[in-house]
Short mmCIF file of C-alpha atoms and ligand atoms in Angstrom, two decimals:
data_model
loop_
_atom_site.label_atom_id
_atom_site.label_comp_id
_atom_site.label_asym_id
_atom_site.label_seq_id
_atom_site.Cartn_x
_atom_site.Cartn_y
_atom_site.Cartn_z
CA MET A 288 -17.33 13.84 -16.87
CA PRO A 289 -14.51 11.81 -15.81
CA ALA A 290 -13.52 12.14 -12.61
CA LEU A 291 -10.61 14.35 -11.22
CA ASN A 292 -8.21 12.51 -9.68
CA THR A 293 -7.79 9.16 -12.08
CA LYS A 294 -4.22 10.44 -13.80
CA ALA A 295 -3.00 11.47 -10.54
CA LEU A 296 -3.39 8.05 -9.21
CA CYS A 297 -2.55 5.69 -12.00
CA ASP A 298 0.75 7.95 -12.19
CA PHE A 299 1.02 7.91 -8.69
CA ILE A 300 0.72 3.99 -9.17
CA ASP A 301 2.69 2.99 -11.92
CA ALA A 302 5.77 5.04 -10.33
CA SER A 303 4.76 3.07 -6.52
CA PRO A 304 5.98 -0.98 -7.59
CA THR A 305 7.02 -0.79 -3.93
CA PRO A 306 6.48 0.34 -0.26
CA TYR A 307 9.94 2.01 -0.93
CA HIS A 308 9.06 3.97 -4.32
CA ALA A 309 5.94 4.78 -2.58
CA VAL A 310 7.11 7.10 0.19
CA ASP A 311 9.46 8.61 -2.39
CA SER A 312 6.01 9.24 -4.41
CA ALA A 313 4.36 10.26 -1.25
CA ALA A 314 7.44 12.62 -0.20
CA ALA A 315 7.19 14.56 -3.73
CA MET A 316 3.55 14.99 -2.98
CA LEU A 317 4.57 16.64 0.19
CA ASN A 318 7.74 18.81 -1.19
CA ALA A 319 5.64 20.17 -3.81
CA VAL A 320 3.40 21.84 -0.78
CA GLY A 321 6.25 22.87 1.45
CA ALA A 322 6.59 19.98 3.33
CA VAL A 323 8.96 19.79 5.79
CA ARG A 324 11.07 16.91 6.06
CA LEU A 325 11.96 15.10 9.21
CA ASP A 326 14.76 12.30 10.43
CA GLU A 327 13.65 10.28 13.37
CA ARG A 328 17.66 10.49 14.85
CA ASP A 329 17.16 14.73 14.83
CA ALA A 330 15.96 17.15 17.35
CA TRP A 331 13.05 18.21 16.16
CA SER A 332 11.44 22.41 15.64
CA LEU A 333 7.30 22.09 15.05
CA GLU A 334 5.97 25.38 13.56
CA VAL A 335 1.94 25.99 13.91
CA GLY A 336 0.66 24.99 10.89
CA ARG A 337 3.04 24.03 9.49
CA ALA A 338 3.27 20.44 7.28
CA TYR A 339 6.10 17.73 8.77
CA TYR A 340 7.32 14.58 7.39
CA VAL A 341 9.13 11.69 8.60
CA SER A 342 10.09 8.36 7.01
CA ARG A 343 10.75 5.00 8.82
CA ASP A 344 13.29 2.97 6.58
CA GLY A 345 11.97 4.37 3.95
CA ALA A 346 9.72 2.21 3.49
CA SER A 347 6.76 3.98 6.06
CA LEU A 348 5.74 7.75 6.11
CA ILE A 349 4.10 9.73 8.85
CA ALA A 350 3.24 13.21 7.93
CA PHE A 351 1.55 15.77 10.02
CA ARG A 352 0.57 19.71 10.40
CA VAL A 353 0.95 21.00 13.68
CA GLY A 354 -2.87 22.49 14.78
CA ARG A 355 -3.37 26.18 16.16
CA THR A 356 -4.18 24.18 19.32
CA ALA A 357 -2.76 22.41 22.25
CA PRO A 358 -2.54 18.36 21.32
CA SER A 359 -3.96 18.08 24.27
CA GLU A 360 -7.11 20.52 23.50
CA SER A 361 -8.20 19.19 19.92
CA GLY A 362 -6.57 16.08 19.66
CA PHE A 363 -5.45 15.17 15.76
CA ALA A 364 -7.59 14.11 12.36
CA LEU A 365 -5.63 10.74 11.58
CA ALA A 366 -5.57 8.84 8.51
CA GLY A 367 -3.34 5.42 7.62
CA ALA A 368 -2.45 3.59 4.60
CA HIS A 369 -0.97 1.05 3.80
CA ALA A 370 2.29 0.97 1.09
CA ASP A 371 2.67 -2.76 0.45
CA ALA A 372 0.63 -5.46 -1.38
CA PRO A 373 1.40 -8.66 -2.37
CA GLY A 374 3.63 -10.34 -4.57
CA LEU A 375 6.90 -12.02 -6.00
CA ARG A 376 10.07 -11.78 -4.52
CA ALA A 377 13.14 -12.43 -5.89
CA ARG A 378 15.86 -15.07 -4.22
CA ILE A 379 18.77 -12.85 -5.64
CA GLU A 380 21.31 -15.29 -5.46
CA LYS A 381 19.08 -18.12 -7.49
CA SER A 382 18.65 -18.65 -10.64
CA VAL A 383 17.75 -21.95 -12.04
CA ALA A 384 18.47 -22.94 -15.23
CA ALA A 385 17.59 -25.73 -17.59
CA LYS A 386 17.99 -26.02 -21.33
CA GLY A 387 19.52 -22.29 -21.12
CA MET A 388 16.28 -21.02 -19.75
CA ASP A 389 17.05 -18.62 -16.63
CA ARG A 390 14.53 -18.47 -14.13
CA VAL A 391 14.69 -16.72 -10.99
CA ALA A 392 13.53 -18.26 -8.04
CA VAL A 393 11.54 -16.70 -5.83
CA GLU A 394 8.70 -16.57 -2.73
CA ALA A 395 5.50 -15.72 -2.06
CA TYR A 396 4.72 -11.54 -0.06
CA GLY A 397 1.79 -11.49 1.82
CA GLY A 398 -1.46 -13.69 -0.28
CA PRO A 399 -1.35 -13.18 -3.94
CA ILE A 400 -3.71 -14.85 -6.11
CA HIS A 401 -0.71 -17.00 -8.37
CA ALA A 402 -2.92 -18.08 -11.29
CA THR A 403 -3.16 -13.74 -12.28
CA TRP A 404 0.92 -13.36 -11.69
CA LEU A 405 1.16 -15.91 -14.93
CA ASP A 406 1.90 -14.78 -19.09
CA ARG A 407 2.11 -10.97 -18.24
CA PRO A 408 5.09 -8.73 -18.41
CA LEU A 409 6.59 -8.84 -15.11
CA SER A 410 9.04 -6.08 -13.88
CA LEU A 411 11.32 -5.82 -10.87
CA ALA A 412 11.94 -3.40 -8.62
CA GLY A 413 13.13 -3.16 -4.34
CA ARG A 414 15.67 -1.64 -2.69
CA VAL A 415 19.19 -2.79 -2.98
CA ALA A 416 22.91 -2.36 -0.06
CA VAL A 417 25.85 -2.01 -2.15
CA ARG A 418 29.17 -2.24 -0.84
CA THR A 419 31.40 0.67 -1.52
CA PRO A 420 34.74 1.66 -0.49
CA ASP A 421 32.94 4.03 1.90
CA GLY A 422 30.42 1.47 3.61
CA ILE A 423 26.98 -0.03 2.58
CA HIS A 424 24.48 2.60 1.08
CA ARG A 425 20.51 1.50 0.01
CA ARG A 426 19.43 2.28 -3.64
CA LEU A 427 16.51 1.98 -5.22
CA VAL A 428 16.27 -0.07 -8.47
CA ASN A 429 12.91 0.05 -10.31
CA PHE A 430 13.65 -1.13 -14.06
CA ALA A 431 10.36 -0.22 -15.25
CA ARG A 432 9.77 -2.49 -18.10
CA PRO A 433 9.13 -5.75 -19.22
CA VAL A 434 12.09 -8.31 -17.72
CA ALA A 435 10.45 -12.08 -16.88
CA VAL A 436 7.24 -13.63 -16.94
CA ILE A 437 6.01 -16.59 -15.80
CA PRO A 438 4.48 -19.28 -18.90
CA ASN A 439 1.22 -21.20 -18.29
CA LEU A 440 1.81 -24.95 -19.63
CA ALA A 441 0.24 -25.29 -22.78
CA ILE A 442 -3.83 -26.44 -21.74
CA HIS A 443 -2.86 -29.65 -24.03
CA PHE A 444 -0.35 -30.88 -21.27
CA ASN A 445 -3.41 -30.98 -18.69
CA ARG A 446 -7.02 -30.63 -20.37
CA GLU A 447 -8.47 -30.18 -17.44
CA MET A 448 -6.90 -26.57 -15.87
CA ASN A 449 -10.31 -24.73 -16.82
CA LYS A 450 -11.21 -27.01 -13.59
CA GLY A 451 -8.46 -25.01 -11.96
CA VAL A 452 -4.92 -25.08 -11.23
CA GLU A 453 -2.66 -25.04 -8.46
CA TYR A 454 0.59 -23.30 -8.79
CA PRO A 455 3.50 -23.93 -6.55
CA MET A 456 5.11 -21.11 -5.84
CA ASN A 457 8.70 -23.29 -5.68
CA GLN A 458 7.70 -24.36 -9.15
CA ALA A 459 5.68 -23.49 -11.92
CA LEU A 460 5.68 -19.45 -10.87
CA LEU A 461 9.42 -18.94 -11.29
CA PRO A 462 9.61 -15.95 -13.76
CA LEU A 463 11.53 -16.45 -16.93
CA VAL A 464 14.64 -13.89 -17.53
CA SER A 465 16.45 -15.74 -20.55
CA ALA A 466 16.52 -17.99 -23.10
CA ALA A 467 19.87 -18.04 -24.68
CA GLY A 468 19.29 -20.76 -26.67
CA PRO A 469 20.98 -24.72 -25.68
CA GLN A 470 24.83 -23.34 -25.79
CA PRO A 471 26.27 -22.85 -21.81
CA ALA A 472 25.54 -19.04 -20.30
CA GLY A 473 27.57 -16.14 -21.38
CA ALA A 474 27.51 -15.86 -25.41
CA ASP A 475 31.36 -16.05 -25.33
CA GLY A 476 31.42 -19.50 -23.59
CA GLN A 477 32.61 -17.75 -20.21
CA ALA A 478 30.71 -19.07 -17.39
CA GLN A 479 28.85 -15.78 -16.23
CA VAL A 480 29.50 -14.24 -12.36
CA GLY A 481 26.94 -14.06 -10.05
CA SER A 482 22.63 -14.84 -10.83
CA TRP A 483 20.67 -12.98 -13.01
CA VAL A 484 19.34 -11.16 -10.33
CA LEU A 485 22.63 -9.88 -9.53
CA ARG A 486 23.95 -9.18 -12.88
CA ALA A 487 20.66 -7.58 -13.91
CA VAL A 488 20.31 -5.06 -10.82
CA ALA A 489 24.30 -4.83 -11.31
CA ALA A 490 24.40 -3.33 -14.45
CA GLU A 491 20.94 -1.51 -13.80
CA LEU A 492 22.92 0.70 -10.71
CA GLY A 493 25.58 0.77 -12.55
CA VAL A 494 27.75 -1.58 -10.74
CA GLU A 495 30.00 -4.64 -9.85
CA PRO A 496 27.75 -8.05 -9.15
CA ASP A 497 29.92 -8.67 -6.28
CA ALA A 498 28.78 -4.93 -4.85
CA ILE A 499 25.51 -6.34 -4.12
CA VAL A 500 25.82 -7.37 -0.21
CA SER A 501 21.27 -8.72 -0.43
CA ALA A 502 18.35 -6.98 -1.77
CA GLU A 503 14.70 -6.88 -1.30
CA LEU A 504 13.49 -7.42 -4.85
CA THR A 505 9.38 -7.67 -5.75
CA PHE A 506 7.75 -8.94 -10.13
CA VAL A 507 5.63 -6.47 -10.61
CA ASP A 508 2.98 -5.99 -13.67
CA ALA A 509 5.04 -4.18 -16.40
CA ALA A 510 2.24 -2.78 -17.25
CA ALA A 511 0.81 0.83 -17.08
CA SER A 512 -2.73 1.38 -15.43
CA ALA A 513 -5.23 2.58 -17.28
CA ALA A 514 -8.59 3.70 -17.07
CA ILE A 515 -11.47 2.35 -18.86
CA GLY A 516 -15.12 3.29 -19.53
CA ALA A 517 -16.75 5.47 -21.63
CA ASP A 518 -16.24 7.74 -18.77
CA SER A 519 -12.57 6.17 -17.97
CA GLU A 520 -15.17 5.32 -14.50
CA ILE A 521 -12.92 2.49 -14.47
CA VAL A 522 -9.61 1.97 -13.16
CA SER A 523 -6.99 -1.25 -14.26
CA ALA A 524 -4.51 -1.16 -12.33
CA PRO A 525 -2.22 -3.20 -10.19
CA ARG A 526 -1.13 -2.48 -6.40
CA ILE A 527 -5.39 -0.25 -5.92
CA ASP A 528 -4.52 -2.23 -2.81
CA ASN A 529 -4.48 0.33 -1.15
CA LEU A 530 -2.10 3.11 -3.56
CA GLU A 531 -5.60 3.99 -3.75
CA GLY A 532 -5.35 3.97 0.12
CA CYS A 533 -2.60 6.37 0.04
CA HIS A 534 -2.73 8.43 -2.42
CA ALA A 535 -6.19 9.25 -0.78
CA VAL A 536 -5.28 9.96 2.42
CA LEU A 537 -2.24 12.21 0.77
CA SER A 538 -4.33 14.01 -1.81
CA ALA A 539 -6.54 15.19 1.38
CA PHE A 540 -3.83 15.63 3.19
CA VAL A 541 -1.87 18.30 1.39
CA SER A 542 -4.86 20.23 0.93
CA ALA A 543 -5.79 20.60 3.74
CA PRO A 544 -6.04 23.68 6.19
CA THR A 545 -4.60 24.34 9.57
CA GLY A 546 -7.44 23.04 12.35
CA GLY A 547 -7.36 24.09 16.13
CA HIS A 548 -6.76 19.84 15.85
CA GLY A 549 -3.83 18.54 14.25
CA GLN A 550 -3.28 16.71 10.99
CA ILE A 551 -1.99 13.10 10.51
CA ALA A 552 -1.43 10.98 7.22
CA ALA A 553 0.54 7.32 8.50
CA LEU A 554 1.28 4.74 4.94
CA PHE A 555 2.50 1.55 7.10
CA ASP A 556 4.45 -1.21 5.37
CA ASN A 557 3.98 -4.78 5.98
CA GLU A 558 0.48 -4.79 6.09
CA GLU A 559 -0.32 -7.42 3.62
CA ILE A 560 2.02 -9.90 6.47
CA GLY A 561 0.39 -8.77 9.36
CA SER A 562 2.02 -5.42 10.34
CA ALA A 563 4.45 -6.55 13.14
CA THR A 564 7.63 -5.54 12.00
CA PRO A 565 9.37 -2.24 13.33
CA ARG A 566 8.16 -0.06 9.93
CA GLY A 567 4.07 -1.64 10.37
CA ALA A 568 1.17 -0.46 11.74
CA ASP A 569 1.94 -2.91 14.87
CA SER A 570 4.82 -0.94 16.14
CA SER A 571 6.07 1.79 17.96
CA PHE A 572 5.94 4.45 14.86
CA LEU A 573 2.90 6.43 14.88
CA ARG A 574 2.64 6.27 19.11
CA ASP A 575 6.16 7.60 18.47
CA ILE A 576 5.56 10.54 16.40
CA ILE A 577 2.35 11.54 18.51
CA GLU A 578 4.64 11.46 21.50
CA ARG A 579 7.26 13.73 19.38
CA ILE A 580 4.76 16.25 18.45
CA VAL A 581 2.96 16.60 21.63
CA ALA A 582 6.42 17.04 23.38
CA LEU A 583 6.67 20.32 21.36
CA THR A 584 4.19 21.65 21.09
CA ASP A 585 2.06 21.40 24.51
CA ASP A 586 3.26 22.70 27.64
CA SER A 587 0.08 21.32 30.15
CA GLY A 588 1.77 19.11 31.28
CA PRO A 589 2.50 15.23 31.96
CA GLU A 590 -0.33 13.56 30.70
CA ALA A 591 -1.15 16.12 27.35
CA ALA A 592 -0.18 12.86 24.76
CA HIS A 593 -2.59 10.88 27.05
CA ARG A 594 -4.75 13.33 26.58
CA ALA A 595 -4.28 14.29 23.20
CA LEU A 596 -5.37 10.35 22.48
CA ALA A 597 -8.28 10.45 23.96
CA ARG A 598 -9.38 12.81 21.94
CA SER A 599 -8.87 11.57 18.94
CA PHE A 600 -10.27 9.67 15.82
CA SER A 601 -8.66 7.59 13.28
CA VAL A 602 -10.11 6.68 9.78
CA SER A 603 -8.41 2.97 8.43
CA VAL A 604 -8.23 3.95 4.62
CA ASP A 605 -7.90 -0.20 2.66
CA GLY A 606 -9.84 -1.00 -0.41
CA ALA A 607 -12.93 -2.49 0.44
CA GLN A 608 -14.52 -6.12 -1.53
CA ALA A 609 -17.11 -4.79 -4.34
CA TRP A 610 -20.38 -6.95 -5.24
CA HIS A 611 -18.92 -8.76 -8.31
CA PRO A 612 -21.48 -9.24 -11.28
CA ALA A 613 -20.11 -13.11 -11.60
CA TYR A 614 -20.20 -13.99 -8.18
CA ALA A 615 -22.90 -12.26 -6.83
CA ASP A 616 -23.89 -16.19 -4.42
CA ARG A 617 -20.76 -14.98 -2.65
CA PHE A 618 -21.88 -11.47 -0.77
CA ASP A 619 -25.03 -10.49 1.81
CA GLU A 620 -26.76 -8.48 -1.35
CA ASP A 621 -27.26 -5.05 1.16
CA PHE A 622 -24.10 -5.18 2.69
CA ALA A 623 -22.50 -5.27 -1.36
CA PRO A 624 -20.68 -1.84 -2.05
CA VAL A 625 -21.39 -1.63 -6.05
CA LEU A 626 -17.73 0.48 -8.15
CA ASN A 627 -18.34 3.91 -8.24
CA GLY A 628 -21.23 4.51 -5.77
CA GLY A 629 -18.66 5.70 -3.77
CA PRO A 630 -16.10 5.11 -0.24
CA ALA A 631 -17.97 1.73 1.98
CA ILE A 632 -17.78 1.81 5.51
CA LYS A 633 -16.21 -1.70 6.30
CA ALA A 634 -17.43 -3.47 9.60
CA ASN A 635 -17.28 -6.38 11.76
CA ALA A 636 -18.70 -8.65 14.83
CA ASN A 637 -15.21 -9.96 15.76
CA VAL A 638 -13.46 -6.84 15.20
CA ARG A 639 -10.86 -8.05 11.79
CA TYR A 640 -12.15 -3.66 10.86
CA ALA A 641 -11.87 -1.71 13.60
CA THR A 642 -15.44 0.36 12.95
CA ASP A 643 -17.80 0.83 15.54
CA ALA A 644 -21.80 2.87 15.17
CA ILE A 645 -19.65 6.12 16.46
CA GLY A 646 -16.79 5.74 14.34
CA GLU A 647 -19.53 4.83 11.45
CA ALA A 648 -21.66 7.77 12.17
CA ALA A 649 -19.08 10.13 11.95
CA PHE A 650 -17.45 8.89 8.37
CA ARG A 651 -20.88 9.27 7.35
CA ALA A 652 -21.04 12.75 8.83
CA CYS A 653 -17.34 12.98 5.91
CA CYS A 654 -18.90 11.95 3.11
CA GLU A 655 -22.46 13.99 4.07
CA ALA A 656 -20.49 17.25 4.51
CA ALA A 657 -18.32 16.72 1.29
CA GLY A 658 -21.74 16.08 -0.44
CA VAL A 659 -20.06 11.87 -1.22
CA PRO A 660 -22.74 8.80 -1.34
CA CYS A 661 -20.98 5.96 1.41
CA GLN A 662 -22.29 2.53 1.27
CA ARG A 663 -21.52 -0.47 3.56
CA PHE A 664 -19.15 -3.24 3.23
CA ARG A 665 -20.40 -6.26 5.29
CA MET A 666 -18.88 -10.35 4.85
CA ARG A 667 -21.88 -12.80 4.07
CA ALA A 668 -22.32 -13.98 7.26
CA ASP A 669 -20.73 -17.71 6.87
CA LEU A 670 -17.68 -15.75 5.45
CA SER A 671 -14.34 -14.73 7.31
CA PRO A 672 -13.18 -10.84 5.99
CA GLY A 673 -10.02 -10.03 5.72
CA THR A 674 -9.09 -7.23 7.88
CA THR A 675 -6.56 -3.54 8.05
CA ILE A 676 -4.73 -1.79 9.58
CA GLY A 677 -7.20 -0.35 12.20
CA PRO A 678 -7.71 -2.81 14.76
CA ILE A 679 -4.39 -3.17 15.11
CA SER A 680 -3.43 0.61 15.85
CA SER A 681 -6.71 1.48 16.87
CA ALA A 682 -5.61 -1.08 19.85
CA LEU A 683 -1.96 0.45 19.80
CA LEU A 684 -3.54 3.74 20.50
CA GLY A 685 -6.56 3.36 22.48
CA VAL A 686 -7.92 5.65 19.33
CA ARG A 687 -11.48 4.99 18.21
CA THR A 688 -11.46 4.09 14.39
CA VAL A 689 -13.01 3.50 11.33
CA ASP A 690 -12.29 1.20 8.57
CA VAL A 691 -12.85 3.11 5.61
CA GLY A 692 -12.02 1.70 1.70
CA VAL A 693 -13.09 2.30 -2.16
CA PRO A 694 -14.85 -0.70 -2.69
CA MET A 695 -12.49 -2.89 -6.00
CA LEU A 696 -12.94 -6.16 -7.70
CA ALA A 697 -10.32 -8.85 -7.94
CA MET A 698 -7.98 -8.37 -4.80
CA HIS A 699 -4.50 -9.02 -4.27
CA SER A 700 -4.67 -10.37 -8.37
CA ALA A 701 -1.39 -8.86 -10.37
CA ARG A 702 -3.90 -6.02 -11.35
CA GLU A 703 -7.16 -4.96 -9.95
CA THR A 704 -10.16 -3.06 -10.57
CA ALA A 705 -11.61 -0.11 -8.81
CA GLY A 706 -14.66 2.77 -10.14
CA ALA A 707 -12.53 6.16 -10.24
CA TYR A 708 -15.18 7.89 -9.08
CA ASP A 709 -14.34 6.16 -5.83
CA HIS A 710 -11.23 7.92 -5.79
CA ASP A 711 -12.73 11.57 -6.10
CA HIS A 712 -14.89 10.67 -3.05
CA MET A 713 -12.60 9.18 -1.34
CA ILE A 714 -10.53 11.82 -1.58
CA ALA A 715 -13.06 14.40 -0.91
CA ALA A 716 -14.44 12.73 2.59
CA LEU A 717 -10.72 12.92 3.75
CA GLY A 718 -10.69 16.60 3.32
CA ARG A 719 -13.61 17.31 4.86
CA PHE A 720 -12.45 15.19 7.78
CA TYR A 721 -9.08 16.55 8.00
CA ALA A 722 -10.51 20.53 7.96
CA ILE A 723 -13.34 19.25 10.57
CA GLY A 724 -10.50 17.16 12.71
CA PRO A 725 -11.47 14.64 15.53
CA SER A 726 -14.49 16.04 17.00
CA ILE A 727 -16.64 15.39 14.72
CA ALA A 728 -17.02 11.82 16.43
CA ASP A 729 -17.61 13.28 19.77
CA CYS A 730 -20.92 12.39 20.68
ZN1 ZN B 320 -5.15 -3.88 2.08
#
């Protein structure tokens, strides 16, 4: 039987080319269950059992549900994921033109696998600051169609290229966006105003190019997410790292029953570049929200927030490295999770992942309660793993945290691969965690 949540995951990913769009996709899921949008600039009043959400700068989002008892008595069940993905960020004012061909200058965001961005139709999306008579406005743009391609060099010019090629970002990875033939740009021979990016985005938004003051625009895979296999058990999609985690956390959150404890779902931007931004996991955002919830719902005194944090437990959800049949030697075979074997618990002696023994036991208990399998990931001992928001936010909050994720292949490729059943299993495990609460980690 096909997995239950694959279509919803693919739709979420396809609607979310950037963290700005992911926040909108998340808000739509939250609005559908009656969650109330809050603004950090306003004064809040909160009701027990009600779900709320707040976005910081439109690129990170925290949703929460107020529990039936004071946070100082029952703490918070927290789950978090990151909404950003590695890719190619456009330099908006700079087109590189030669012989009638326009390319857009780019720089890397995070650590993409360069070669995977070549020879595939690319779309463009992001946030734009637009000048209008009454001030600067933020607008989202999503072309949602092929507008560029990065052509490879033909093998005839480099017979060695199947031994591996370096693709310099400032030279080989510039997306090609137009080819007008040898004539000067502009069909009427008139010089065109602004770079290709400015003109294209202006046309898309229905404004003049000189109204665009600035923008954060990313090239993304233009092809839709797809399910592969006799039972559609393989998901092939861009940004599985970590929109799968975002969608799993949100799916579990929106259907969780109100508990004695509070429930929090956090989606952070900027994990791929270290999280140290005003809206990243290494910011005040999550602590600010927790302190406000406690201030408004707990009158037990000045220690309430500290007591609430000391009773809390957090699950950091981010992609795990799946065993790869073509590169089996890269893995410790006893700690190499497989696609569709269940969520993986990730640990590392140097706390690149936040997991400790108690956190691992707690997440295993969630999986058991949900009736889903789970696996372990440890990097081969002579290699260093990546990291997640887990160690950062657990250190900031002082909250025990476990790092988990669905096993996936080709992490940081323009298109990644994961198991469809693992997404169902992750949602089920997180659902049990939200229902049971942070006491599952008490021992
Ligand atoms: Zn990730």
